[in-house]
Amino acid sequence: DVKVTQSSRYLVKRTGEKVFLECVQDMDHENMFWYRQDPGLGLRLIYFSYDVKMKEKGDIPEGYSVSREKKERFSLILESASTNQTSMYLCASSSHRGQPQHFGDGTRLSIL
Amino acid sequence: GENVEQHPSTLSVQEGDSAVIKCTYSDSASNYFPWYKQELGKGPQLIIDIRSNVGEKKDQRIAVTLNKTAKHFSLHITETQPEDSAVYFCAASSMNYGGSQGNLIFGKGTKLSVKP
């Protein structure tokens, strides 16, 4: 089975801090994705990557950046955390475009 | 771009009854429609998917139907059990979504409660 691992289940940070969320997949998937999940809003795509060192903006990229230095690892960076970035963050991977995405269990991030 | 509407937002059924969740999509070029189940404290898990060349697909107690003409697809769960209680998400993959071809667009989710 595909395993997508997010480094933290819960994280508490302060406004203005630089925050790193890490995601690793073990199936040699080409594509990786970062979503945020908020009540009533579903899953919204922040950034995605179709290859190493490649990144593209999703629907809500403002305030975020990403890094993909190795195929198996995709990092989400909050450059200067703000309270409106308090949310559940989900990482996913898929073998190719249009193929099933496999999700990690999420990181619940609180910005105080 | 693609837009996916999901209804209802909440659904409560008695154990043993059937549950139906419906989604509509806007982009006629969409050709892949997965359904995800998210249990409390976990990430979404793929439970069934269908492609546009098929009208119906079944896997034990769950089935998905697709009507390309009307641009809607549905999840059917028969003989519901308490462990079916979760949030369910539909999604559509649009090949005409600019640089994001092949990305999934999600519905907002349905919270299903199965009462024993």
Tab-separated table of C-alpha atoms in Angstrom:
chain	number	residue	atom	x	y	z
A	1	ASP	CA	0.000	0.000	0.000
A	2	VAL	CA	0.996	3.569	-0.625
A	3	LYS	CA	2.224	5.318	2.481
A	4	VAL	CA	2.147	9.097	2.752
A	5	THR	CA	3.646	10.288	5.998
A	6	GLN	CA	3.284	13.773	7.428
A	7	SER	CA	5.898	14.608	10.017
A	8	SER	CA	3.584	16.087	12.657
A	9	ARG	CA	-0.028	15.355	13.609
A	10	TYR	CA	-0.359	18.518	15.702
A	11	LEU	CA	1.666	21.708	15.624
A	12	VAL	CA	1.339	24.984	17.513
A	13	LYS	CA	3.241	28.040	16.336
A	14	ARG	CA	3.168	31.788	16.885
A	15	THR	CA	2.308	34.515	14.402
A	16	GLY	CA	5.282	35.640	12.372
A	17	GLU	CA	7.146	32.347	12.712
A	18	LYS	CA	8.417	30.458	9.671
A	19	VAL	CA	6.736	27.057	9.681
A	20	PHE	CA	7.766	23.909	7.822
A	21	LEU	CA	5.383	21.015	7.183
A	22	GLU	CA	7.012	17.883	5.817
A	23	CYS	CA	5.551	15.077	3.727
A	24	VAL	CA	7.178	11.867	2.504
A	25	GLN	CA	5.763	9.189	0.187
A	26	ASP	CA	7.226	5.754	-0.353
A	27	MET	CA	5.796	4.750	-3.752
A	28	ASP	CA	8.059	6.673	-6.107
A	29	HIS	CA	5.093	8.828	-7.175
A	30	GLU	CA	5.675	11.654	-9.640
A	31	ASN	CA	3.053	14.007	-8.255
A	32	MET	CA	2.653	15.506	-4.817
A	33	PHE	CA	0.078	17.947	-3.479
A	34	TRP	CA	-0.613	20.147	-0.472
A	35	TYR	CA	-4.201	20.948	0.546
A	36	ARG	CA	-5.773	22.746	3.432
A	37	GLN	CA	-9.068	21.562	4.849
A	38	ASP	CA	-11.455	23.893	6.639
A	39	PRO	CA	-15.015	23.180	7.850
A	40	GLY	CA	-17.562	23.852	5.127
A	41	LEU	CA	-14.896	24.607	2.526
A	42	GLY	CA	-13.720	21.102	1.659
A	43	LEU	CA	-10.197	20.561	0.376
A	44	ARG	CA	-8.454	23.450	-1.303
A	45	LEU	CA	-5.255	23.014	-3.267
A	46	ILE	CA	-2.334	25.164	-2.142
A	47	TYR	CA	0.569	23.943	-4.288
A	48	PHE	CA	1.483	20.888	-6.293
A	49	SER	CA	4.517	19.380	-7.938
A	50	TYR	CA	4.792	17.066	-10.938
A	51	ASP	CA	8.519	16.513	-10.699
A	52	VAL	CA	11.562	17.134	-8.563
A	53	LYS	CA	12.380	20.837	-8.206
A	54	MET	CA	9.154	21.678	-9.988
A	55	LYS	CA	6.216	23.475	-8.349
A	56	GLU	CA	2.982	25.068	-9.443
A	57	LYS	CA	0.468	27.225	-7.639
A	58	GLY	CA	-2.894	25.815	-6.749
A	59	ASP	CA	-6.022	27.751	-5.842
A	60	ILE	CA	-4.804	29.413	-2.621
A	61	PRO	CA	-0.988	29.825	-2.743
A	62	GLU	CA	-0.799	33.205	-1.011
A	63	GLY	CA	1.320	33.096	2.133
A	64	TYR	CA	2.792	29.683	1.285
A	65	SER	CA	5.748	28.277	-0.608
A	66	VAL	CA	6.941	24.733	-1.270
A	67	SER	CA	10.113	22.794	-1.848
A	68	ARG	CA	10.705	19.511	-3.629
A	69	GLU	CA	14.396	18.692	-3.615
A	70	LYS	CA	13.868	14.917	-3.676
A	71	LYS	CA	11.156	12.910	-5.383
A	72	GLU	CA	9.789	11.416	-2.184
A	73	ARG	CA	9.638	14.620	-0.122
A	74	PHE	CA	7.422	17.676	-0.504
A	75	SER	CA	7.614	20.486	2.026
A	76	LEU	CA	5.103	23.244	2.671
A	77	ILE	CA	6.477	26.486	4.085
A	78	LEU	CA	4.542	29.252	5.793
A	79	GLU	CA	6.896	32.182	5.366
A	80	SER	CA	5.379	34.266	8.177
A	81	ALA	CA	2.570	32.427	9.905
A	82	SER	CA	-0.700	34.239	10.516
A	83	THR	CA	-3.770	33.236	12.526
A	84	ASN	CA	-5.844	32.718	9.355
A	85	GLN	CA	-3.495	29.876	8.455
A	86	THR	CA	-4.774	27.832	11.372
A	87	SER	CA	-6.122	24.753	9.612
A	88	MET	CA	-5.757	21.064	8.817
A	89	TYR	CA	-3.070	20.501	6.172
A	90	LEU	CA	-3.167	17.405	4.020
A	91	CYS	CA	-0.441	16.054	1.756
A	92	ALA	CA	-1.192	13.681	-1.128
A	93	SER	CA	0.653	11.877	-3.890
A	94	SER	CA	-0.277	10.180	-7.156
A	95	SER	CA	1.643	8.206	-9.744
A	96	HIS	CA	0.556	10.384	-12.681
A	97	ARG	CA	-1.895	13.129	-13.534
A	98	GLY	CA	-5.499	11.983	-13.379
A	99	GLN	CA	-4.609	8.980	-11.213
A	100	PRO	CA	-5.861	8.342	-7.661
A	101	GLN	CA	-4.378	10.553	-4.990
A	102	HIS	CA	-3.286	8.989	-1.707
A	103	PHE	CA	-3.425	11.146	1.395
A	104	GLY	CA	-1.507	11.394	4.621
A	105	ASP	CA	-3.345	11.718	7.936
A	106	GLY	CA	-2.869	15.457	8.080
A	107	THR	CA	-1.209	18.050	10.295
A	108	ARG	CA	-3.482	20.155	12.460
A	109	LEU	CA	-1.703	23.494	12.664
A	110	SER	CA	-2.643	26.185	15.168
A	111	ILE	CA	-1.186	29.662	14.867
A	112	LEU	CA	-1.485	31.689	18.066
B	1	GLY	CA	-12.484	26.002	-14.367
B	2	GLU	CA	-14.138	22.930	-12.936
B	3	ASN	CA	-16.681	23.272	-10.129
B	4	VAL	CA	-18.042	20.356	-8.106
B	5	GLU	CA	-21.225	20.617	-6.054
B	6	GLN	CA	-22.026	17.942	-3.457
B	7	HIS	CA	-25.310	17.232	-1.686
B	8	PRO	CA	-26.420	16.770	0.992
B	9	SER	CA	-23.930	18.277	3.425
B	10	THR	CA	-25.212	16.011	6.201
B	11	LEU	CA	-27.047	12.696	6.013
B	12	SER	CA	-28.392	10.564	8.825
B	13	VAL	CA	-29.660	7.019	8.219
B	14	GLN	CA	-30.613	4.005	10.264
B	15	GLU	CA	-28.325	1.019	10.241
B	16	GLY	CA	-29.262	-1.261	7.358
B	17	ASP	CA	-30.750	1.511	5.225
B	18	SER	CA	-29.182	2.828	2.030
B	19	ALA	CA	-27.389	6.156	1.678
B	20	VAL	CA	-27.011	8.181	-1.506
B	21	ILE	CA	-24.708	11.162	-2.004
B	22	LYS	CA	-24.871	13.185	-5.199
B	23	CYS	CA	-22.376	15.396	-6.994
B	24	THR	CA	-22.557	17.563	-10.093
B	25	TYR	CA	-19.648	18.904	-12.104
B	26	SER	CA	-19.382	21.718	-14.603
B	27	ASP	CA	-16.580	20.773	-17.012
B	28	SER	CA	-17.753	18.317	-19.676
B	29	ALA	CA	-14.093	17.365	-20.300
B	30	SER	CA	-13.774	15.822	-16.811
B	31	ASN	CA	-13.176	12.108	-17.119
B	32	TYR	CA	-12.197	10.761	-13.680
B	33	PHE	CA	-14.432	10.755	-10.598
B	34	PRO	CA	-13.122	9.353	-7.294
B	35	TRP	CA	-14.877	9.131	-3.950
B	36	TYR	CA	-13.045	9.487	-0.640
B	37	LYS	CA	-14.010	8.537	2.907
B	38	GLN	CA	-12.510	10.509	5.774
B	39	GLU	CA	-12.790	9.107	9.273
B	40	LEU	CA	-12.191	11.261	12.318
B	41	GLY	CA	-8.531	12.102	12.775
B	42	LYS	CA	-7.466	10.545	9.489
B	43	GLY	CA	-6.790	11.638	5.953
B	44	PRO	CA	-9.223	10.947	3.085
B	45	GLN	CA	-9.069	7.394	1.792
B	46	LEU	CA	-10.071	6.422	-1.739
B	47	ILE	CA	-13.024	4.017	-1.616
B	48	ILE	CA	-14.143	3.828	-5.237
B	49	ASP	CA	-13.606	5.659	-8.506
B	50	ILE	CA	-15.105	5.704	-11.977
B	51	ARG	CA	-13.956	6.908	-15.371
B	52	SER	CA	-16.130	8.499	-18.026
B	53	ASN	CA	-16.213	5.437	-20.264
B	54	VAL	CA	-18.184	3.522	-17.611
B	55	GLY	CA	-21.693	4.224	-16.322
B	56	GLU	CA	-21.620	2.249	-13.096
B	57	LYS	CA	-19.130	0.500	-10.853
B	58	LYS	CA	-19.711	-1.664	-7.777
B	59	ASP	CA	-17.538	-2.879	-4.945
B	60	GLN	CA	-19.431	-4.928	-2.381
B	61	ARG	CA	-21.808	-2.535	-0.591
B	62	ILE	CA	-20.736	0.611	-2.432
B	63	ALA	CA	-21.475	1.662	-5.983
B	64	VAL	CA	-20.963	4.760	-8.079
B	65	THR	CA	-23.072	5.835	-11.045
B	66	LEU	CA	-22.167	8.425	-13.656
B	67	ASN	CA	-24.444	10.357	-15.987
B	68	LYS	CA	-22.193	12.231	-18.416
B	69	THR	CA	-25.068	13.932	-20.205
B	70	ALA	CA	-26.399	15.462	-17.007
B	71	LYS	CA	-22.883	15.840	-15.561
B	72	HIS	CA	-23.634	14.208	-12.266
B	73	PHE	CA	-22.409	11.187	-10.369
B	74	SER	CA	-23.580	9.496	-7.194
B	75	LEU	CA	-22.303	7.268	-4.414
B	76	HIS	CA	-24.624	4.533	-3.169
B	77	ILE	CA	-23.991	2.671	0.070
B	78	THR	CA	-26.311	-0.251	0.797
B	79	GLU	CA	-26.894	-2.035	4.109
B	80	THR	CA	-25.197	0.767	6.007
B	81	GLN	CA	-23.259	-0.030	9.168
B	82	PRO	CA	-22.106	2.252	12.015
B	83	GLU	CA	-18.535	2.032	10.694
B	84	ASP	CA	-19.715	3.740	7.503
B	85	SER	CA	-20.108	6.932	9.559
B	86	ALA	CA	-17.580	9.419	8.168
B	87	VAL	CA	-17.247	12.406	5.865
B	88	TYR	CA	-17.409	11.513	2.177
B	89	PHE	CA	-15.914	13.639	-0.592
B	90	CYS	CA	-16.509	13.427	-4.311
B	91	ALA	CA	-14.017	14.819	-6.800
B	92	ALA	CA	-13.610	15.361	-10.511
B	93	SER	CA	-10.510	15.561	-12.625
B	94	SER	CA	-10.633	18.140	-15.376
B	95	MET	CA	-8.269	17.992	-18.299
B	96	ASN	CA	-9.147	21.571	-19.282
B	97	TYR	CA	-8.086	23.333	-16.123
B	98	GLY	CA	-5.236	25.421	-17.497
B	99	GLY	CA	-1.851	24.374	-16.117
B	100	SER	CA	-3.518	22.176	-13.540
B	101	GLN	CA	-4.650	19.491	-15.956
B	102	GLY	CA	-5.458	16.317	-14.161
B	103	ASN	CA	-5.793	17.893	-10.709
B	104	LEU	CA	-8.735	16.885	-8.580
B	105	ILE	CA	-11.494	19.360	-7.753
B	106	PHE	CA	-13.317	18.316	-4.578
B	107	GLY	CA	-16.867	18.726	-3.385
B	108	LYS	CA	-17.327	20.183	0.071
B	109	GLY	CA	-18.132	16.860	1.694
B	110	THR	CA	-21.080	14.973	3.215
B	111	LYS	CA	-21.108	13.963	6.857
B	112	LEU	CA	-22.817	10.582	7.027
B	113	SER	CA	-24.111	9.318	10.364
B	114	VAL	CA	-25.364	5.747	10.632
B	115	LYS	CA	-27.469	5.194	13.731
B	116	PRO	CA	-27.491	1.715	15.270
